[in-house]
Amino acid sequence: MKLVTSAQMRALEQQAVDAGTSLDALMEAAGLAVAQEVWLSRGVVAGRRVLVLVGPGNNGGDGLVAARHLAEWDADVAVYMSGARDDEKLTLVRAGSAAVFVAADDHDYATLQEALEGAEVVIDALLGIGRARPIEGTLAEILSRVRASRERPRPPQVIAMDVPTGVDADTGRADALALRADMTITFGLGKVGLYALPGSEYAGSVQVIDIGLPKAAANDLPMDLLDAAWVRERLPARPASSNKGTFGRVLAVAGSANYPGAARLATEAAYRVGAGLVTLACPDSLRAIVAPSTPEVTYLPLGDAPALTGESSRMIVDALGAYDVLLLGPGLSQADGVQEAVASVLTQIPASVRSCVVDADGLNALARWERWHERVGASLVLTPHPGEMARLLGTSVTEIQDDRLGAATQAARTWNQIVVLKGAHTVVAAPDGRVAISPHANSLLATAGTGDVLAGAIAGLIAQGMDAFAAAACGVYLHGAAAEEIGDDLGDRGLIASDLLSALPRAIRTVREGKVSRAAPSFRGRPGLEGLAKMLGPQ
């Protein structure tokens, strides 16, 4: 599913208007869709109290349309406006039913409190994608009262229109007074901020509603929310006539005396996603530790040194011509000589190697190598977590997390490499502007070693012939889907990184079978009363 920024969404709306669809028609479709979702979520709306919070802009207009339809279906509708407006939609609401009343005075909080009492549903149509300043004054008072109503024994369901008020549609940043929704009904296309923390936590379940935007224009947008269909279309085929050479060869430079587990996790992950042959380049002492647990892995012995050295880097470069992908970094440590060895390897990768996945201590070595991106000619996939990204960019983790999309896309352009910014809703960014965002935000993955598994999975997919961006994005999705499947058994804690290894092929099977992740948003076609009536029958 395509994702948009607020500016892109406004441009699409303008294209629809230029093509002959009026803005009023778009608002009618949006408002009707929300009214229908209220009907679907409550089972019946006649006699039920619905409070619609209306702002001064287009989002408020959408809310007035929803209020009008709900009133026509005999709901007990109250409309409370955060600012004065005088338009046709307001006139229609006032005339639509005696049950509708409008508080036109910004400071009539007694009317708001009265409307909140007994409300089963609160529709947030205050700001939508239009938030551009801190919440204060009247708007702050409205949101504070709604939040207080959520503390009662039977709290109202909160449904946000497009984006919850106080959540930035582009970054997911949330104001301290932002309203937490049970459901967000977003129009046309998903908004980036609904798939970035903390915005995704404020959004609740997300419904994406088709309101008639031009589909051809949307297809050209560069951002995708990853889903099973996206991944299924790109996974490499597995012909019956295959042999191990069909599915590529991975050389993994991973592990050290203090971090032997990283080598096992990364190499086995490459096998688990389907690579044909995986070789581990490591010190002799590490081979003795890792080999019993990974008998399928072959080895490039690097001598007696406990970590990567200049001499071992020459051995790696000499061997690379026989491999399709290099995986560099998991568990290498930051011992003396590692940085120089990493630099030596990265500046001598032969053109026959499709790509190099750089993770963990490989990234730490880059962070200490000034202007490294001007010296490396090979195609890289960089897989930093926020701390590593901050070191690479010379900034703070807070700044990275404040705008993850911006950090990843800018870095990909500057470095001319693919960047996988790990974390909740991992961002995969390419230098040409393509972006894929993971729907998964799973605390089960917040444990040591899961990044090594992801790096190995990406390398294994590239080995099978996938282009680096697709392999990175598919690896991210499968990694999250594997954790989701494990969570069905474990709950929200207890996963260890090695659990993911056997779950990866199961996640691939799930994707191939067309099953939908729980993290994926639902999508509905254009709203229509006739279809709703057929589905529900008479109330």
Coordinates of C-alpha atoms in Angstrom, one line a residue:
M1 CA 0.0 0.0 0.0
K2 CA 1.3 3.4 -0.9
L3 CA 2.0 5.9 1.8
V4 CA 1.9 9.7 1.5
T5 CA 3.1 12.8 3.3
S6 CA 0.6 15.6 3.9
A7 CA 2.0 17.6 1.0
Q8 CA 1.7 14.6 -1.4
M9 CA -1.9 14.1 -0.2
R10 CA -2.9 17.6 -0.9
A11 CA -1.3 17.3 -4.4
L12 CA -3.4 14.2 -5.1
E13 CA -6.5 15.9 -4.0
Q14 CA -5.7 18.8 -6.3
Q15 CA -5.1 16.4 -9.1
A16 CA -8.6 14.9 -8.5
V17 CA -10.1 18.3 -8.5
D18 CA -8.3 19.2 -11.8
A19 CA -9.6 15.9 -13.3
G20 CA -13.2 17.0 -12.5
T21 CA -13.9 15.6 -9.0
S22 CA -15.0 18.4 -6.7
L23 CA -13.5 18.9 -3.3
D24 CA -17.0 18.6 -1.9
A25 CA -17.3 15.1 -3.5
L26 CA -14.1 14.0 -1.8
M27 CA -15.4 15.3 1.5
E28 CA -18.8 13.6 1.0
A29 CA -17.0 10.3 0.4
A30 CA -14.8 10.7 3.4
G31 CA -17.7 11.7 5.8
L32 CA -19.9 9.0 4.5
A33 CA -17.1 6.4 5.1
V34 CA -16.7 7.5 8.7
A35 CA -20.4 7.3 9.3
Q36 CA -20.5 3.8 7.9
E37 CA -17.6 2.7 10.1
V38 CA -19.5 4.0 13.1
W39 CA -22.5 2.0 12.0
L40 CA -20.3 -1.1 11.4
S41 CA -18.4 -0.8 14.8
R42 CA -21.6 -0.3 16.9
G43 CA -23.9 -2.7 15.1
V44 CA -26.8 -0.2 15.2
V45 CA -26.7 3.6 15.5
A46 CA -30.3 4.6 16.1
G47 CA -30.6 6.3 19.5
R48 CA -26.9 6.1 20.3
R49 CA -25.1 9.3 21.3
V50 CA -22.3 10.3 18.9
L51 CA -20.2 13.4 19.5
V52 CA -18.4 14.9 16.5
L53 CA -15.6 17.3 17.3
V54 CA -15.3 19.7 14.3
G55 CA -12.3 21.9 13.4
P56 CA -12.3 24.9 11.1
G57 CA -10.7 23.2 8.1
N58 CA -11.5 20.5 5.6
N59 CA -11.2 17.8 8.2
G60 CA -14.0 19.5 10.1
G61 CA -16.0 19.5 6.9
D62 CA -15.6 15.8 6.6
G63 CA -16.8 15.5 10.2
L64 CA -19.9 17.5 9.4
V65 CA -20.8 15.2 6.6
A66 CA -20.4 12.2 8.9
A67 CA -22.6 14.0 11.5
R68 CA -25.3 14.6 8.8
H69 CA -25.5 11.0 7.8
L70 CA -25.5 9.6 11.3
A71 CA -28.3 12.0 12.2
E72 CA -30.3 10.8 9.1
W73 CA -29.8 7.3 10.4
D74 CA -31.4 8.4 13.8
A75 CA -28.3 8.5 15.9
D76 CA -28.3 11.0 18.7
V77 CA -25.6 13.3 17.2
A78 CA -23.9 16.2 18.9
V79 CA -21.5 18.5 17.1
Y80 CA -19.0 20.6 18.9
M81 CA -16.9 23.0 17.0
S82 CA -13.4 24.2 18.1
G83 CA -13.7 27.3 16.0
A84 CA -16.4 29.3 14.2
R85 CA -17.4 28.3 10.7
D86 CA -20.4 29.2 8.5
D87 CA -20.7 27.0 5.5
E88 CA -23.2 24.9 3.6
K89 CA -22.2 21.7 5.4
L90 CA -22.9 23.3 8.8
T91 CA -26.3 24.5 7.5
L92 CA -27.2 21.0 6.3
V93 CA -26.3 19.5 9.7
R94 CA -28.4 22.0 11.5
A95 CA -31.3 21.2 9.2
G96 CA -30.8 17.5 9.1
S97 CA -32.2 16.5 12.5
A98 CA -33.6 18.0 15.7
A99 CA -31.1 15.7 17.5
V100 CA -28.2 17.7 16.2
F101 CA -27.0 20.7 18.1
V102 CA -23.9 22.9 17.5
A103 CA -21.9 24.8 20.1
A104 CA -20.7 27.8 18.2
D105 CA -19.0 29.5 21.2
D106 CA -15.4 28.4 21.5
H107 CA -15.5 28.5 25.3
D108 CA -18.8 26.7 25.8
Y109 CA -17.2 23.9 27.7
A110 CA -20.4 23.1 29.6
T111 CA -22.0 22.1 26.3
L112 CA -19.0 20.0 25.5
Q113 CA -19.2 18.2 28.8
E114 CA -22.9 17.6 28.4
A115 CA -22.3 16.1 25.0
L116 CA -19.5 13.8 26.4
E117 CA -21.8 12.4 29.1
G118 CA -23.2 9.2 27.7
A119 CA -21.4 9.5 24.3
E120 CA -20.7 6.0 23.0
V121 CA -18.6 7.3 20.1
V122 CA -16.4 10.5 19.7
I123 CA -15.4 11.4 16.2
D124 CA -12.2 13.4 16.0
A125 CA -12.5 15.8 13.0
L126 CA -10.5 18.6 14.5
L127 CA -7.3 18.9 12.5
G128 CA -6.5 15.8 10.4
I129 CA -3.3 16.3 8.4
G130 CA -3.4 20.0 9.1
R131 CA -1.6 20.1 12.5
A132 CA 1.3 22.6 12.3
R133 CA 1.7 24.0 15.8
P134 CA 1.6 22.9 19.5
I135 CA -1.9 22.3 20.9
E136 CA -3.0 25.0 23.3
G137 CA -6.0 27.1 24.2
T138 CA -9.5 25.9 23.3
L139 CA -8.2 22.8 21.4
A140 CA -6.2 21.8 24.5
E141 CA -9.3 22.1 26.7
I142 CA -11.4 20.0 24.3
L143 CA -8.8 17.2 24.1
S144 CA -8.2 17.2 27.9
R145 CA -12.0 16.7 28.5
V146 CA -12.2 13.9 26.0
R147 CA -9.2 12.2 27.6
A148 CA -10.9 12.5 31.0
S149 CA -14.0 10.8 29.6
R150 CA -11.8 7.9 28.6
E151 CA -11.2 7.2 32.3
R152 CA -14.8 6.4 33.1
P153 CA -15.9 2.7 33.4
R154 CA -17.5 2.7 30.0
P155 CA -15.4 5.0 27.9
P156 CA -16.5 6.2 24.5
Q157 CA -14.9 4.8 21.4
V158 CA -12.7 7.4 19.7
I159 CA -12.6 7.4 15.9
A160 CA -10.1 9.8 14.3
M161 CA -10.6 11.1 10.8
D162 CA -7.5 10.9 8.7
V163 CA -5.0 11.4 11.5
P164 CA -5.6 11.7 15.3
T165 CA -5.4 15.3 16.4
G166 CA -1.9 16.1 17.7
V167 CA -0.1 13.5 15.6
D168 CA 2.1 14.8 12.9
A169 CA 1.0 13.1 9.6
D170 CA 4.6 13.1 8.2
T171 CA 6.8 12.0 11.2
G172 CA 4.5 10.4 13.7
R173 CA 5.5 12.9 16.4
A174 CA 2.8 13.4 18.9
D175 CA 1.9 16.4 21.0
A176 CA 1.7 15.9 24.7
L177 CA -2.0 16.5 24.4
A178 CA -2.6 14.3 21.4
L179 CA -5.8 12.3 21.3
R180 CA -5.4 8.5 21.4
A181 CA -7.8 6.9 19.0
D182 CA -9.3 3.4 19.0
M183 CA -9.5 3.5 15.2
T184 CA -8.2 5.9 12.6
I185 CA -10.1 6.1 9.3
T186 CA -7.6 7.6 6.8
F187 CA -8.7 8.8 3.4
G188 CA -7.3 7.7 0.0
L189 CA -3.9 6.5 1.1
G190 CA -2.1 5.8 4.4
K191 CA -0.2 8.7 6.0
V192 CA 3.4 8.1 6.9
G193 CA 2.9 9.3 10.5
L194 CA 0.4 6.5 11.2
Y195 CA 3.3 4.0 10.7
A196 CA 5.9 5.7 12.8
L197 CA 6.1 5.8 16.6
P198 CA 4.5 7.2 18.6
G199 CA 1.9 8.0 15.9
S200 CA 1.0 4.4 15.3
E201 CA 0.3 3.9 19.0
Y202 CA -2.1 6.9 18.9
A203 CA -3.8 5.7 15.7
G204 CA -5.2 2.4 17.0
S205 CA -6.4 0.1 14.2
V206 CA -6.2 1.8 10.8
Q207 CA -8.8 1.7 8.0
V208 CA -7.8 3.1 4.6
I209 CA -10.8 4.3 2.6
D210 CA -10.9 4.9 -1.1
I211 CA -12.5 8.2 -1.8
G212 CA -11.8 8.5 -5.5
L213 CA -8.3 9.9 -5.8
P214 CA -6.6 9.3 -9.2
K215 CA -5.0 5.8 -8.9
A216 CA -2.5 6.3 -11.7
A217 CA -0.9 9.3 -9.9
A218 CA -0.7 7.3 -6.6
N219 CA 1.2 4.5 -8.4
D220 CA 4.1 6.8 -9.0
L221 CA 4.5 7.6 -5.3
P222 CA 7.9 6.4 -3.9
M223 CA 6.7 5.2 -0.4
D224 CA 5.2 1.7 0.3
L225 CA 3.9 0.2 3.4
L226 CA 5.2 -3.3 3.3
D227 CA 2.6 -6.1 3.2
A228 CA 2.4 -9.8 2.2
A229 CA 1.4 -9.0 -1.3
W230 CA 4.4 -6.7 -1.9
V231 CA 6.8 -9.3 -0.6
R232 CA 5.1 -12.2 -2.4
E233 CA 5.5 -10.5 -5.8
R234 CA 9.3 -10.2 -5.2
L235 CA 10.3 -13.4 -3.5
P236 CA 12.6 -15.4 -5.8
A237 CA 11.2 -18.5 -7.5
R238 CA 12.3 -22.0 -6.3
P239 CA 12.3 -24.2 -9.5
A240 CA 12.3 -27.9 -8.9
S241 CA 15.4 -28.3 -11.1
S242 CA 17.5 -26.2 -8.8
N243 CA 20.8 -26.9 -7.1
K244 CA 22.7 -25.0 -4.5
G245 CA 24.4 -22.9 -7.1
T246 CA 21.0 -21.7 -8.3
F247 CA 20.4 -19.8 -5.0
G248 CA 23.7 -18.0 -4.6
R249 CA 26.7 -18.0 -2.4
V250 CA 27.1 -15.8 0.7
L251 CA 30.5 -15.0 2.4
A252 CA 29.9 -13.8 5.9
V253 CA 32.6 -12.0 7.8
A254 CA 31.2 -12.2 11.3
G255 CA 32.0 -13.1 14.9
S256 CA 35.0 -12.8 17.2
A257 CA 36.2 -14.3 20.4
N258 CA 33.7 -12.3 22.5
Y259 CA 30.8 -12.6 20.1
P260 CA 30.6 -16.1 18.6
G261 CA 26.8 -16.2 18.6
A262 CA 26.5 -13.4 16.0
A263 CA 28.3 -15.6 13.4
R264 CA 25.9 -18.5 13.9
L265 CA 22.8 -16.3 13.8
A266 CA 23.7 -14.4 10.7
T267 CA 24.9 -17.4 8.7
E268 CA 22.0 -19.7 9.6
A269 CA 19.5 -16.8 8.8
A270 CA 21.0 -16.6 5.2
Y271 CA 20.3 -20.3 4.8
R272 CA 16.8 -20.1 6.3
V273 CA 15.6 -17.6 3.7
G274 CA 17.0 -19.9 0.9
A275 CA 20.6 -19.1 0.1
G276 CA 22.4 -22.1 -1.5
L277 CA 25.8 -21.9 0.2
V278 CA 27.0 -19.8 3.1
T279 CA 30.7 -19.5 4.1
L280 CA 31.9 -18.0 7.3
A281 CA 35.2 -16.2 7.3
C282 CA 36.4 -16.2 10.9
P283 CA 39.3 -16.8 13.2
D284 CA 40.2 -20.5 13.7
S285 CA 39.3 -20.3 17.4
L286 CA 35.8 -19.2 16.5
R287 CA 35.3 -21.9 13.9
A288 CA 35.7 -24.5 16.7
I289 CA 32.9 -22.9 18.7
V290 CA 30.4 -22.2 15.9
A291 CA 30.9 -25.4 13.7
P292 CA 29.0 -27.8 16.0
S293 CA 25.9 -25.7 15.9
T294 CA 26.0 -24.9 12.2
P295 CA 27.2 -28.0 10.3
E296 CA 25.8 -26.6 7.0
V297 CA 28.2 -23.6 7.0
T298 CA 31.5 -23.9 5.2
Y299 CA 34.5 -22.0 6.4
L300 CA 37.2 -19.6 5.3
P301 CA 39.8 -19.8 8.1
L302 CA 41.5 -16.5 8.9
G303 CA 44.2 -17.7 11.2
D304 CA 44.8 -17.5 15.0
A305 CA 44.1 -13.8 15.6
P306 CA 41.0 -13.3 17.8
A307 CA 39.4 -10.7 15.5
L308 CA 39.7 -9.3 12.0
T309 CA 43.1 -8.0 11.0
G310 CA 44.8 -6.6 7.9
E311 CA 46.2 -10.0 6.9
S312 CA 42.7 -11.6 7.2
S313 CA 41.2 -8.8 5.1
R314 CA 43.5 -9.8 2.2
M315 CA 42.3 -13.4 2.5
I316 CA 38.7 -12.2 2.4
V317 CA 39.3 -10.0 -0.7
D318 CA 41.1 -12.9 -2.5
A319 CA 38.1 -15.2 -1.8
L320 CA 35.3 -12.8 -2.8
G321 CA 35.4 -13.6 -6.5
A322 CA 33.6 -16.9 -5.7
Y323 CA 30.7 -15.3 -3.9
D324 CA 27.6 -13.3 -4.8
V325 CA 27.1 -11.4 -1.6
L326 CA 29.3 -10.2 1.3
L327 CA 27.9 -9.9 4.8
L328 CA 30.3 -7.8 6.9
G329 CA 30.1 -6.9 10.6
P330 CA 28.0 -8.9 13.0
G331 CA 30.0 -9.6 16.1
L332 CA 33.4 -8.4 14.7
S333 CA 34.0 -6.4 17.9
Q334 CA 35.8 -3.1 17.9
A335 CA 39.3 -4.5 18.6
D336 CA 42.4 -2.9 17.3
G337 CA 42.7 -3.5 13.6
V338 CA 39.1 -4.1 12.8
Q339 CA 38.4 -0.6 11.4
E340 CA 41.3 -0.8 9.1
A341 CA 40.4 -4.3 8.0
V342 CA 36.8 -3.3 7.2
A343 CA 38.0 -0.3 5.2
S344 CA 40.4 -2.5 3.3
V345 CA 37.7 -5.0 2.4
L346 CA 35.1 -2.4 1.4
T347 CA 37.5 -0.6 -1.0
Q348 CA 38.4 -3.9 -2.8
I349 CA 35.1 -5.6 -3.4
P350 CA 35.1 -7.1 -6.9
A351 CA 32.4 -6.0 -9.4
S352 CA 31.1 -9.6 -9.5
V353 CA 29.7 -9.3 -5.9
R354 CA 26.1 -8.1 -6.2
S355 CA 26.1 -6.2 -2.9
C356 CA 27.6 -6.0 0.6
V357 CA 25.4 -6.0 3.7
V358 CA 27.1 -4.0 6.4
D359 CA 25.9 -4.4 10.0
A360 CA 26.9 -3.9 13.6
D361 CA 30.6 -3.5 14.0
G362 CA 31.0 -3.0 10.3
L363 CA 28.9 0.1 10.8
N364 CA 30.9 1.2 13.8
A365 CA 34.0 1.0 11.7
L366 CA 32.4 3.2 9.1
A367 CA 31.4 5.8 11.7
R368 CA 35.1 6.2 12.5
W369 CA 36.2 6.4 8.8
E370 CA 35.9 10.0 7.7
R371 CA 34.0 10.5 4.4
W372 CA 33.8 6.8 3.9
H373 CA 31.0 7.1 1.3
E374 CA 33.3 8.9 -1.1
R375 CA 35.8 6.0 -0.9
V376 CA 33.6 2.9 -1.3
G377 CA 32.5 2.2 -4.8
A378 CA 30.6 -1.0 -4.1
S379 CA 26.8 -1.4 -3.6
L380 CA 26.1 -1.5 0.1
V381 CA 23.1 -2.2 2.3
L382 CA 23.6 -0.5 5.7
T383 CA 21.5 -1.9 8.6
P384 CA 22.0 0.5 11.5
H385 CA 19.9 0.6 14.7
P386 CA 19.2 4.2 16.0
G387 CA 22.4 4.3 18.0
E388 CA 24.6 3.3 15.1
M389 CA 22.7 5.7 12.8
A390 CA 23.4 8.5 15.2
R391 CA 27.1 7.7 15.2
L392 CA 27.2 7.5 11.4
L393 CA 25.5 10.9 11.1
G394 CA 27.2 12.5 14.1
T395 CA 23.9 13.3 15.8
S396 CA 21.8 12.0 18.7
V397 CA 19.5 9.1 19.0
T398 CA 16.7 11.5 19.9
E399 CA 17.2 13.4 16.6
I400 CA 17.1 10.2 14.7
Q401 CA 14.0 8.9 16.3
D402 CA 12.3 12.3 16.0
D403 CA 12.2 11.9 12.2
R404 CA 13.2 8.4 11.2
L405 CA 11.9 8.7 7.7
G406 CA 13.8 11.9 7.1
A407 CA 17.0 10.5 8.6
A408 CA 16.9 7.4 6.5
T409 CA 16.1 9.0 3.2
Q410 CA 18.6 11.8 3.6
A411 CA 21.4 9.3 4.5
A412 CA 20.5 7.1 1.6
R413 CA 20.8 10.1 -0.8
T414 CA 24.0 11.4 0.8
W415 CA 25.8 8.0 0.9
N416 CA 24.3 6.8 -2.4
Q417 CA 23.5 3.5 -0.6
I418 CA 20.5 1.6 0.7
V419 CA 19.8 2.3 4.4
V420 CA 17.8 0.0 6.7
L421 CA 17.0 2.1 9.8
K422 CA 16.0 -0.6 12.3
G423 CA 13.5 -0.3 15.1
A424 CA 9.7 -0.2 15.4
H425 CA 8.4 0.4 11.8
T426 CA 11.8 -0.2 10.2
V427 CA 12.5 2.2 7.3
V428 CA 14.2 1.0 4.1
A429 CA 15.4 3.9 1.9
A430 CA 17.1 3.8 -1.5
P431 CA 19.2 6.7 -3.0
D432 CA 16.6 7.1 -5.8
G433 CA 13.9 8.1 -3.3
R434 CA 12.1 4.7 -2.9
V435 CA 11.1 4.0 0.6
A436 CA 9.5 0.9 2.2
I437 CA 8.2 1.0 5.8
S438 CA 7.5 -2.0 7.9
P439 CA 4.1 -2.3 9.5
H440 CA 5.6 -4.2 12.4
A441 CA 6.4 -2.6 15.8
N442 CA 7.0 -5.6 18.1
S443 CA 8.8 -5.5 21.4
L444 CA 9.7 -9.2 21.0
L445 CA 12.4 -8.1 18.7
A446 CA 14.0 -5.8 21.3
T447 CA 16.6 -8.4 22.3
A448 CA 20.3 -9.1 21.4
G449 CA 21.0 -10.9 18.2
T450 CA 17.8 -10.1 16.2
G451 CA 19.7 -7.7 14.1
D452 CA 22.3 -10.3 13.2
V453 CA 19.4 -12.5 12.0
L454 CA 18.0 -9.6 9.9
A455 CA 21.4 -8.9 8.3
G456 CA 21.8 -12.6 7.4
A457 CA 18.3 -12.8 5.9
I458 CA 18.9 -9.8 3.7
A459 CA 22.2 -11.2 2.5
G460 CA 20.5 -14.6 1.7
L461 CA 17.8 -12.9 -0.3
I462 CA 20.3 -10.9 -2.4
A463 CA 22.3 -14.1 -3.0
Q464 CA 19.2 -15.5 -4.7
G465 CA 19.2 -12.8 -7.3
M466 CA 17.0 -10.1 -5.7
D467 CA 17.9 -6.5 -6.1
A468 CA 19.3 -5.0 -2.9
F469 CA 16.4 -2.7 -2.1
A470 CA 13.8 -5.5 -2.6
A471 CA 15.9 -7.9 -0.6
A472 CA 16.3 -5.5 2.2
A473 CA 12.6 -4.7 2.3
C474 CA 11.5 -8.3 2.1
G475 CA 14.0 -9.3 4.7
V476 CA 12.6 -6.6 7.1
Y477 CA 9.0 -7.8 6.5
L478 CA 9.8 -11.5 7.0
H479 CA 11.8 -10.7 10.1
G480 CA 8.8 -8.9 11.6
A481 CA 6.3 -11.5 10.4
A482 CA 8.4 -14.3 12.0
A483 CA 8.4 -12.5 15.3
E484 CA 4.6 -12.0 15.0
E485 CA 4.1 -15.7 14.5
I486 CA 6.3 -16.5 17.5
G487 CA 4.3 -14.0 19.5
D488 CA 1.2 -16.1 19.0
D489 CA 2.8 -18.7 21.3
L490 CA 4.9 -16.5 23.6
G491 CA 2.9 -13.4 24.1
D492 CA 4.9 -10.1 24.4
R493 CA 8.2 -11.4 25.9
G494 CA 10.6 -14.3 25.9
L495 CA 11.8 -14.4 22.3
I496 CA 15.5 -15.0 21.8
A497 CA 17.1 -14.3 18.5
S498 CA 17.7 -18.0 17.6
D499 CA 13.9 -18.5 17.7
L500 CA 13.6 -16.4 14.6
L501 CA 15.7 -18.9 12.6
S502 CA 13.2 -21.6 12.2
A503 CA 10.4 -19.0 12.1
L504 CA 11.7 -17.4 8.9
P505 CA 10.8 -20.2 6.5
R506 CA 7.4 -20.4 8.2
A507 CA 6.9 -16.7 7.6
I508 CA 7.9 -17.1 3.9
R509 CA 5.3 -19.9 3.6
T510 CA 2.7 -17.7 5.3
V511 CA 3.4 -14.9 2.8
R512 CA 3.3 -17.3 -0.2
E513 CA -0.1 -18.6 1.0
G514 CA -1.5 -15.0 1.0
K515 CA -2.2 -14.7 4.7
V516 CA -2.4 -11.1 6.0
S517 CA -0.3 -9.8 8.9
R518 CA -2.2 -8.5 11.9
A519 CA 0.0 -5.4 11.6
A520 CA -1.4 -4.6 8.2
P521 CA -4.2 -1.9 7.8
S522 CA -7.5 -2.9 6.4
F523 CA -8.6 -1.3 3.1
R524 CA -12.2 -0.6 2.0
G525 CA -13.4 0.5 -1.4
R526 CA -15.4 3.7 -2.0
P527 CA -18.3 4.1 0.4
G528 CA -21.9 3.7 -0.7
L529 CA -25.2 3.4 1.1
E530 CA -26.5 0.7 -1.2
G531 CA -23.7 -1.7 -0.3
L532 CA -24.0 -0.9 3.4
A533 CA -27.7 -1.6 3.3
K534 CA -27.3 -4.9 1.6
M535 CA -24.6 -5.9 4.1
L536 CA -26.5 -4.9 7.3
G537 CA -30.1 -5.3 6.3
P538 CA -32.8 -3.2 8.1
Q539 CA -32.0 -1.8 11.5

